[in-house]
XYZ file of C-alpha atoms in Angstrom:
547
model
C 0.228 -0.367 0.110
C 1.300 3.283 -0.631
C 1.511 5.709 2.343
C 0.366 9.358 2.022
C 2.191 11.900 4.472
C -0.369 15.520 4.683
C 1.889 18.552 6.389
C -0.376 20.637 7.920
C 0.669 24.733 6.979
C -2.625 26.159 8.247
C -2.838 27.876 11.842
C -4.180 25.716 14.542
C -6.529 27.655 16.836
C -6.738 27.668 19.935
C -9.904 27.147 22.710
C -9.456 28.691 26.248
C -9.549 24.912 27.669
C -11.877 25.714 31.066
C -15.603 23.917 30.983
C -18.132 25.883 29.651
C -15.676 28.788 28.292
C -15.683 29.339 24.384
C -12.859 32.152 24.228
C -11.157 31.709 21.045
C -8.534 32.721 18.657
C -10.445 33.595 16.701
C -12.152 36.438 19.312
C -9.746 38.630 19.880
C -8.574 38.569 14.910
C -12.402 39.144 14.774
C -11.867 42.240 17.053
C -8.974 43.929 15.651
C -11.145 44.725 12.695
C -14.023 46.633 14.095
C -13.658 49.492 14.145
C -13.269 52.294 17.351
C -15.153 54.208 18.151
C -13.281 55.875 20.963
C -8.767 56.733 19.424
C -11.683 56.659 15.301
C -9.601 53.686 13.958
C -9.736 49.530 13.610
C -8.282 48.461 16.926
C -5.810 46.650 15.291
C -4.218 50.378 15.298
C -5.745 51.949 18.311
C -4.486 51.492 21.789
C -7.166 49.713 23.564
C -6.263 46.214 25.287
C -7.982 43.015 24.432
C -11.277 41.276 25.255
C -9.199 38.875 26.420
C -5.627 37.015 26.562
C -4.592 32.835 25.826
C -2.079 32.243 28.764
C -0.463 28.563 27.422
C 0.005 26.714 30.200
C 3.569 26.871 32.291
C 5.726 24.174 31.035
C 8.045 20.906 32.594
C 11.050 23.022 32.900
C 10.492 26.089 33.407
C 7.546 25.352 36.347
C 6.611 21.677 37.441
C 4.661 23.368 39.614
C 2.747 24.918 38.752
C 1.644 23.567 36.219
C 0.967 20.908 38.325
C -1.024 23.777 40.310
C -3.010 24.656 37.525
C -4.110 21.030 35.359
C -5.724 20.637 39.138
C -7.253 24.204 39.412
C -8.436 23.699 35.585
C -10.057 19.601 36.908
C -11.298 17.717 34.257
C -11.305 14.396 33.081
C -11.132 12.077 29.700
C -14.013 10.525 28.750
C -12.726 7.711 29.807
C -12.277 8.625 33.280
C -8.154 9.794 32.865
C -7.268 12.396 34.151
C -7.086 14.916 31.893
C -3.282 16.511 30.492
C -2.679 19.611 28.278
C -1.377 19.478 25.233
C 0.835 22.735 24.206
C -1.896 24.714 22.342
C -4.237 23.836 24.924
C -4.200 27.816 26.708
C -6.492 29.635 29.202
C -7.850 33.308 28.816
C -7.712 35.613 30.357
C -11.097 36.140 31.871
C -9.931 33.254 34.695
C -7.130 34.753 36.372
C -7.364 38.013 38.627
C -5.503 40.175 37.359
C -6.318 39.054 34.019
C -2.451 37.008 33.701
C -0.546 34.632 35.948
C 1.120 37.381 38.747
C 3.428 36.651 41.848
C -0.107 37.300 43.639
C -2.158 35.506 42.151
C -0.610 33.226 39.580
C -3.105 30.318 39.382
C -6.586 30.859 37.591
C -9.192 31.587 40.360
C -12.369 32.877 38.224
C -15.315 30.796 36.400
C -13.755 27.892 36.830
C -16.522 26.090 34.773
C -17.737 24.147 37.993
C -18.772 25.428 41.475
C -19.235 22.859 45.018
C -23.365 23.322 45.658
C -24.629 21.650 48.668
C -25.788 18.635 47.433
C -30.008 17.206 48.247
C -29.274 14.137 50.313
C -33.528 13.318 49.273
C -33.473 12.567 45.648
C -35.956 14.607 43.960
C -38.038 13.448 40.989
C -36.383 16.131 38.111
C -38.706 19.323 36.893
C -39.699 19.843 34.087
C -38.692 23.256 32.462
C -41.763 25.864 33.125
C -41.550 24.250 36.745
C -38.552 24.832 37.362
C -39.176 28.837 36.313
C -42.462 29.014 38.001
C -40.553 26.965 41.479
C -38.559 29.351 41.403
C -38.434 32.731 43.942
C -39.207 35.758 43.483
C -38.687 39.483 44.948
C -41.524 40.349 46.860
C -41.429 44.530 47.033
C -43.022 45.782 49.718
C -44.699 49.227 50.666
C -42.707 51.664 52.994
C -46.192 53.134 55.197
C -45.425 56.315 55.659
C -43.982 57.578 59.467
C -43.755 60.131 61.350
C -40.507 62.511 61.943
C -39.677 61.374 65.095
C -41.073 57.153 64.290
C -38.120 55.099 62.894
C -38.984 52.325 59.672
C -38.727 49.035 59.812
C -37.727 47.312 57.242
C -39.721 44.284 56.089
C -38.144 40.608 55.605
C -37.490 40.045 52.191
C -37.425 36.463 49.734
C -33.754 36.856 48.394
C -33.640 35.205 44.964
C -30.179 34.238 46.289
C -29.707 30.329 45.976
C -27.474 31.355 49.248
C -30.442 32.851 51.299
C -28.828 35.119 54.710
C -30.988 34.665 57.993
C -32.112 38.723 58.084
C -33.031 37.613 61.536
C -31.345 39.894 64.531
C -29.873 42.298 62.482
C -31.177 46.091 63.795
C -34.094 47.651 61.875
C -33.107 49.540 58.811
C -34.767 53.241 58.155
C -33.794 53.669 54.184
C -33.281 56.820 52.955
C -35.024 57.220 49.882
C -36.951 58.839 47.792
C -38.470 56.113 46.806
C -42.184 53.716 48.765
C -39.774 50.963 47.920
C -37.015 48.978 48.784
C -34.838 46.087 47.543
C -31.929 44.501 49.605
C -29.622 41.898 48.281
C -26.857 39.744 50.202
C -25.268 38.124 47.848
C -21.872 36.835 47.491
C -19.135 38.171 45.093
C -19.893 35.218 41.703
C -23.780 35.292 42.644
C -26.308 33.432 40.032
C -29.697 34.673 41.291
C -31.693 36.920 38.915
C -31.540 40.200 40.482
C -28.050 40.303 40.282
C -28.050 39.106 36.540
C -30.211 41.283 35.793
C -28.103 44.644 37.100
C -24.765 43.148 35.403
C -26.863 43.772 32.486
C -28.322 46.988 32.821
C -24.664 47.295 33.773
C -22.848 46.838 30.771
C -25.350 48.141 28.444
C -24.190 51.598 30.077
C -21.076 50.515 29.734
C -21.829 50.440 26.588
C -23.582 53.669 26.268
C -21.169 55.580 27.995
C -18.087 54.116 25.222
C -20.585 55.478 22.552
C -21.225 58.818 23.692
C -16.701 59.620 23.903
C -16.222 57.256 21.522
C -19.288 60.325 19.798
C -17.512 62.892 22.244
C -13.869 62.384 20.828
C -15.366 62.432 16.567
C -16.328 65.039 17.277
C -13.926 66.938 18.784
C -11.655 65.960 15.899
C -14.741 67.797 13.552
C -14.339 71.023 15.480
C -14.906 73.755 12.914
C -11.503 75.613 14.197
C -8.595 72.394 14.764
C -10.150 71.226 11.362
C -9.823 74.990 9.405
C -5.855 74.613 11.224
C -5.763 71.503 9.732
C -6.981 72.203 5.852
C -4.836 75.597 6.425
C -1.434 74.509 7.403
C 1.137 74.581 5.210
C 1.049 76.944 1.832
C 0.851 73.441 0.268
C -1.853 72.000 2.197
C -3.975 75.754 1.400
C -4.102 75.221 -2.650
C -4.606 72.054 -2.101
C -7.739 71.832 -0.203
C -9.361 75.232 -1.448
C -6.940 76.559 -4.524
C -5.789 79.435 -2.542
C -2.067 80.732 -3.180
C -0.725 80.064 -0.264
C -2.211 80.175 3.132
C -1.250 84.322 4.050
C -4.222 84.550 1.169
C -6.404 82.882 3.364
C -5.434 84.620 5.629
C -6.761 88.064 3.556
C -9.654 86.178 3.021
C -10.520 84.901 6.852
C -9.917 88.598 7.230
C -12.459 89.558 4.737
C -14.948 87.438 5.721
C -14.912 89.297 9.830
C -16.279 91.877 7.634
C -18.474 90.118 5.284
C -19.415 88.421 8.666
C -22.368 90.794 9.362
C -24.042 90.307 6.344
C -23.539 86.844 6.106
C -25.638 86.224 8.988
C -28.254 87.660 8.312
C -28.032 85.544 5.065
C -30.465 83.063 4.961
C -30.650 79.667 3.078
C -32.699 79.467 0.167
C -34.151 75.913 -0.740
C -36.102 76.931 -3.062
C -38.099 78.710 -5.545
C -41.358 77.055 -4.467
C -41.386 77.206 -0.643
C -43.495 79.904 1.846
C -42.935 82.589 2.989
C -44.090 83.248 6.342
C -45.498 87.131 6.728
C -43.435 89.898 8.796
C -43.599 90.051 12.433
C -44.152 93.698 13.408
C -42.220 94.537 16.258
C -41.270 97.472 18.488
C -40.048 100.908 17.574
C -36.967 100.711 18.137
C -36.081 97.287 19.271
C -33.174 96.454 16.486
C -33.731 93.420 13.352
C -33.347 89.571 13.905
C -30.168 88.650 12.952
C -31.929 85.852 10.734
C -35.175 84.076 10.774
C -35.248 80.504 11.559
C -33.346 77.840 13.846
C -29.336 78.916 14.670
C -27.021 78.431 12.150
C -25.039 74.432 12.651
C -21.412 75.763 11.352
C -19.898 79.225 11.232
C -19.127 81.717 8.218
C -15.450 80.201 8.572
C -16.319 76.908 7.985
C -18.898 77.372 5.764
C -16.327 78.932 3.996
C -14.170 76.759 3.980
C -16.950 73.417 3.390
C -17.653 76.143 -0.834
C -14.287 75.775 -0.971
C -13.506 71.911 -0.693
C -16.988 71.508 -2.785
C -15.005 73.782 -5.281
C -12.281 72.508 -5.205
C -11.796 68.953 -4.612
C -15.357 68.235 -5.592
C -16.280 66.202 -2.580
C -19.724 64.206 -2.909
C -22.475 65.614 -0.589
C -22.917 62.475 1.881
C -18.776 63.316 2.121
C -19.108 67.294 3.636
C -22.273 66.284 5.901
C -20.199 64.012 7.569
C -16.812 66.041 7.947
C -18.812 68.770 9.502
C -21.585 66.486 11.322
C -23.978 68.390 9.378
C -27.014 67.117 7.350
C -26.495 66.594 4.221
C -29.431 68.945 3.000
C -28.092 71.238 4.959
C -24.984 71.159 2.679
C -26.913 72.073 -0.087
C -28.430 74.923 1.019
C -25.097 76.378 1.730
C -23.954 75.600 -1.048
C -26.475 76.992 -3.096
C -25.848 80.284 -0.973
C -22.634 80.723 -0.189
C -22.120 80.297 -4.316
C -24.490 82.587 -4.522
C -22.534 85.497 -2.112
C -19.206 84.589 -3.304
C -19.648 85.765 -6.820
C -21.586 88.503 -5.496
C -18.339 88.993 -3.618
C -15.587 88.249 -5.404
C -16.700 89.232 -9.345
C -14.623 92.388 -8.829
C -11.646 90.376 -8.712
C -12.515 89.887 -12.681
C -11.975 93.151 -14.562
C -12.016 95.308 -17.535
C -9.223 96.598 -17.144
C -7.997 100.257 -18.976
C -5.742 100.605 -21.959
C -2.769 102.210 -19.556
C -3.181 99.984 -17.139
C -3.046 97.159 -20.147
C 0.285 98.892 -21.820
C 2.428 98.355 -17.958
C 1.498 95.439 -16.950
C 2.569 94.255 -20.390
C 5.722 91.932 -21.241
C 8.870 93.070 -22.619
C 8.679 90.653 -24.867
C 4.976 90.999 -25.678
C 5.555 94.942 -26.898
C 7.427 94.545 -29.725
C 5.108 91.696 -31.897
C 2.010 93.669 -30.929
C 1.788 96.608 -28.829
C -1.851 97.255 -29.221
C -2.653 93.857 -27.796
C -6.006 94.721 -25.564
C -7.094 91.246 -25.090
C -6.570 87.442 -25.811
C -9.935 85.686 -26.033
C -10.500 81.490 -26.446
C -13.644 80.109 -25.729
C -13.874 76.747 -23.163
C -16.830 73.734 -22.214
C -17.324 72.321 -19.393
C -19.590 68.825 -19.240
C -22.812 67.992 -17.896
C -25.412 65.693 -17.247
C -27.126 64.001 -19.921
C -30.378 66.162 -19.566
C -33.416 64.076 -19.788
C -35.505 66.706 -21.737
C -34.163 65.332 -25.625
C -34.808 68.701 -26.897
C -32.252 69.779 -24.096
C -29.954 67.449 -24.916
C -29.778 68.648 -28.635
C -29.570 71.655 -27.499
C -25.857 71.349 -25.160
C -24.951 68.450 -27.035
C -20.826 69.623 -28.760
C -19.842 67.676 -31.572
C -16.337 69.104 -30.369
C -16.569 67.332 -27.668
C -18.807 64.649 -27.964
C -20.641 65.267 -24.643
C -23.250 67.476 -23.031
C -21.460 70.175 -22.191
C -22.508 74.085 -21.299
C -19.891 76.901 -23.349
C -18.302 80.417 -22.444
C -15.921 83.218 -23.143
C -12.465 83.861 -22.456
C -11.129 87.032 -22.391
C -7.627 88.237 -20.716
C -5.350 90.741 -20.589
C -1.109 90.994 -21.919
C -0.435 89.872 -17.931
C -2.039 86.630 -18.149
C -5.452 88.183 -15.433
C -8.902 86.597 -16.455
C -10.940 90.538 -17.038
C -14.120 89.322 -18.740
C -16.362 86.031 -18.977
C -19.536 85.253 -20.518
C -22.238 84.468 -19.189
C -22.643 79.874 -20.014
C -24.059 79.029 -23.675
C -25.339 75.474 -24.538
C -22.268 72.842 -25.937
C -24.272 73.888 -29.078
C -23.375 77.581 -30.198
C -20.854 79.144 -31.869
C -17.494 80.684 -30.657
C -19.398 83.592 -32.759
C -22.630 83.978 -31.324
C -21.342 84.383 -28.480
C -19.249 86.657 -29.276
C -22.111 88.927 -30.027
C -23.870 88.470 -27.161
C -22.257 88.179 -24.386
C -21.662 92.109 -24.657
C -17.595 91.942 -24.908
C -17.302 93.832 -27.692
C -19.692 96.347 -26.612
C -15.994 96.974 -24.913
C -13.662 97.243 -27.668
C -12.251 100.374 -27.985
C -10.676 102.020 -31.216
C -6.854 100.650 -32.826
C -7.440 97.338 -30.038
C -5.944 94.313 -30.738
C -7.405 91.082 -30.585
C -6.236 87.612 -31.006
C -8.007 84.294 -31.089
C -8.329 81.262 -33.154
C -9.801 80.540 -36.345
C -12.922 79.631 -35.140
C -13.661 83.549 -33.750
C -14.714 85.098 -37.298
C -15.783 88.356 -35.517
C -13.322 90.879 -38.151
C -16.494 92.622 -39.117
C -17.878 93.606 -35.938
C -14.473 94.460 -34.779
C -14.418 96.637 -38.120
C -16.808 98.277 -37.646
C -15.318 99.353 -33.550
C -11.985 100.130 -35.940
C -10.217 97.440 -33.929
C -8.550 94.678 -35.718
C -8.257 90.652 -35.553
C -5.525 88.787 -34.841
C -6.247 85.101 -35.911
C -4.187 82.176 -37.772
C -4.471 81.984 -42.102
C -6.644 79.339 -43.212
C -5.465 75.785 -43.770
C -8.907 74.144 -44.563
C -8.297 73.453 -48.061
C -4.476 74.066 -48.358
C -2.110 71.144 -48.493
C 0.972 72.445 -47.820
C 1.264 75.975 -45.652
C 3.485 79.628 -47.844
C 6.497 79.800 -45.393
C 5.054 83.622 -44.536
C 1.719 81.943 -42.948
C 3.992 79.504 -40.996
C 5.551 81.853 -39.682
C 2.084 84.096 -38.637
C 0.647 81.145 -37.109
C 3.119 79.878 -35.140
C 3.779 83.649 -34.164
C 0.259 83.776 -32.780
C -0.128 80.682 -31.362
C 3.003 81.905 -28.838
C 1.392 84.489 -27.585
C -2.557 82.644 -27.818
C -0.954 80.048 -25.251
C -1.403 82.033 -22.607
C -5.568 82.160 -22.773
C -4.562 78.249 -22.484
C -2.790 78.271 -19.983
C -5.555 80.760 -17.331
C -7.984 78.568 -18.804
C -6.122 75.122 -16.941
C -4.967 77.643 -13.918
C -9.464 78.503 -13.533
C -9.920 73.619 -14.627
C -7.518 72.982 -11.724
C -10.686 73.623 -9.302
C -11.794 70.041 -9.760
C -15.648 71.101 -10.030
C -15.118 72.075 -14.383
C -13.328 68.834 -14.990
C -14.993 66.373 -14.367
C -19.486 66.700 -14.587
C -21.087 68.541 -13.140
C -24.247 67.876 -12.441
C -27.705 68.454 -13.206
C -28.816 70.335 -10.265
C -25.708 72.450 -10.010
C -26.112 73.775 -13.924
C -27.884 77.182 -12.734
C -25.159 77.836 -10.698
C -22.118 77.112 -13.844
C -21.872 80.882 -14.664
C -21.563 81.685 -10.132
C -19.112 78.849 -10.164
C -17.242 79.949 -12.960
C -16.813 84.004 -11.553
C -15.331 82.100 -8.207
C -12.787 79.744 -10.759
C -11.944 83.629 -11.992
C -11.791 85.233 -9.352
C -9.295 83.063 -7.297
C -7.360 82.299 -10.708
C -6.929 85.972 -10.484
C -5.022 85.531 -7.100
C -2.621 83.794 -8.534
C 0.689 85.054 -9.066
C 0.169 86.941 -13.070
C 0.930 83.990 -15.350
C 3.121 86.243 -17.853
C 5.871 88.229 -16.947
């Protein structure tokens, strides 16, 4: 016969050898993967102690007397009646030790050993059913205390204690309970009492301990999520400020925070936007001379600085609504109200950073290389698109479809000055709109004066519109239908491309905000004009693009 030898590479599961104890090595492994609400991490990486530890038996070589004492304490027998001997895999968990370990003062397991010395009745009684045993259990008797006069003493009536080891109450002096209740219960039990009253108290104690740990964990989490600590962690360094908010450095964030102190009186009176179809309450009649309230409705959950930081996080990182709600410990509905309100508010306050400069300012800020190439250059224009979700309306799907991007988009016009500052933004148009139509209808041509030079791409066929204003348009020569461009056209295309590249860089500064990089939800499309203004204003806070 062929004999096969199998080698087991898996670990052996060790179980506590005390009779009735089910603690094993799987319990701590599952416990390490659970989440600790106190330290806000999994138990395997926090500082909490495990629920129990499995201790091996002393070896024959190191401590033979202690090993025999442990075996005697376990008090187990084999099925054939012989004495039980532990193997190398047998363990005793820490719940059976007084100090949770074998110490010098308490080296042996003494708690919950699985057996108790119960008094044996000499008279054999027939075995009762479960229902009979439950019905025969003694129940505590609640006695109402009679009303006593101030000089009288109350005597405690005898109680039927539910303990197995009932103690005699006779001969004890009367006890006057100083309680506010009209009942009294006493149980003089031993340390390991198994009566129903003690078990109920033990369960209630465990439940209160779990509630306390849960509240402590929530308090620790709330302390970590406080506005001051959260804002300070987001603005610790200049790199953190650029990564989380899009602002150039920490000094700019501090300056905006100082500006928020100016905005606070007005920001505190802002009423959250909750939609068009809302019920408005009539104005409250106030007494003459009484100041107006700051804001109607419930008190704000977040401060002005926290709401401002929430909006910047949404614009820069495009975080989901549920993540922001969990980060600031508010509801998702409140996050939506804050975004809808603050995006409008910031757009109205920061739109002054996107302005049309005077000709003298443009000439002073023009780089030296640009002065030699285009002395009368006023601005460079281009259109960019932002992806949006596909509308359900078929007509809107057709209007927002962009053949260039092969997606549903919105399009807007961007103009930059000679130093790379964004000086004009149009309203958002559907993606099917041509660049020529956006330029004509956006009001951009009303800002052009006589002698101005505009750099643009081939798609901007607005030469006649500029000629009516005695301005000039510089676009690359057409290449459609031409097999090979002439030397002059090639040099002109290269010259214009070198000057037009800065408008692409300025648009790239705006699109560091990931809300413009991804697909804009259909619910935020009504806010796209304000989002573009905020992103352009923050982009203008950066150092000059062209030096």
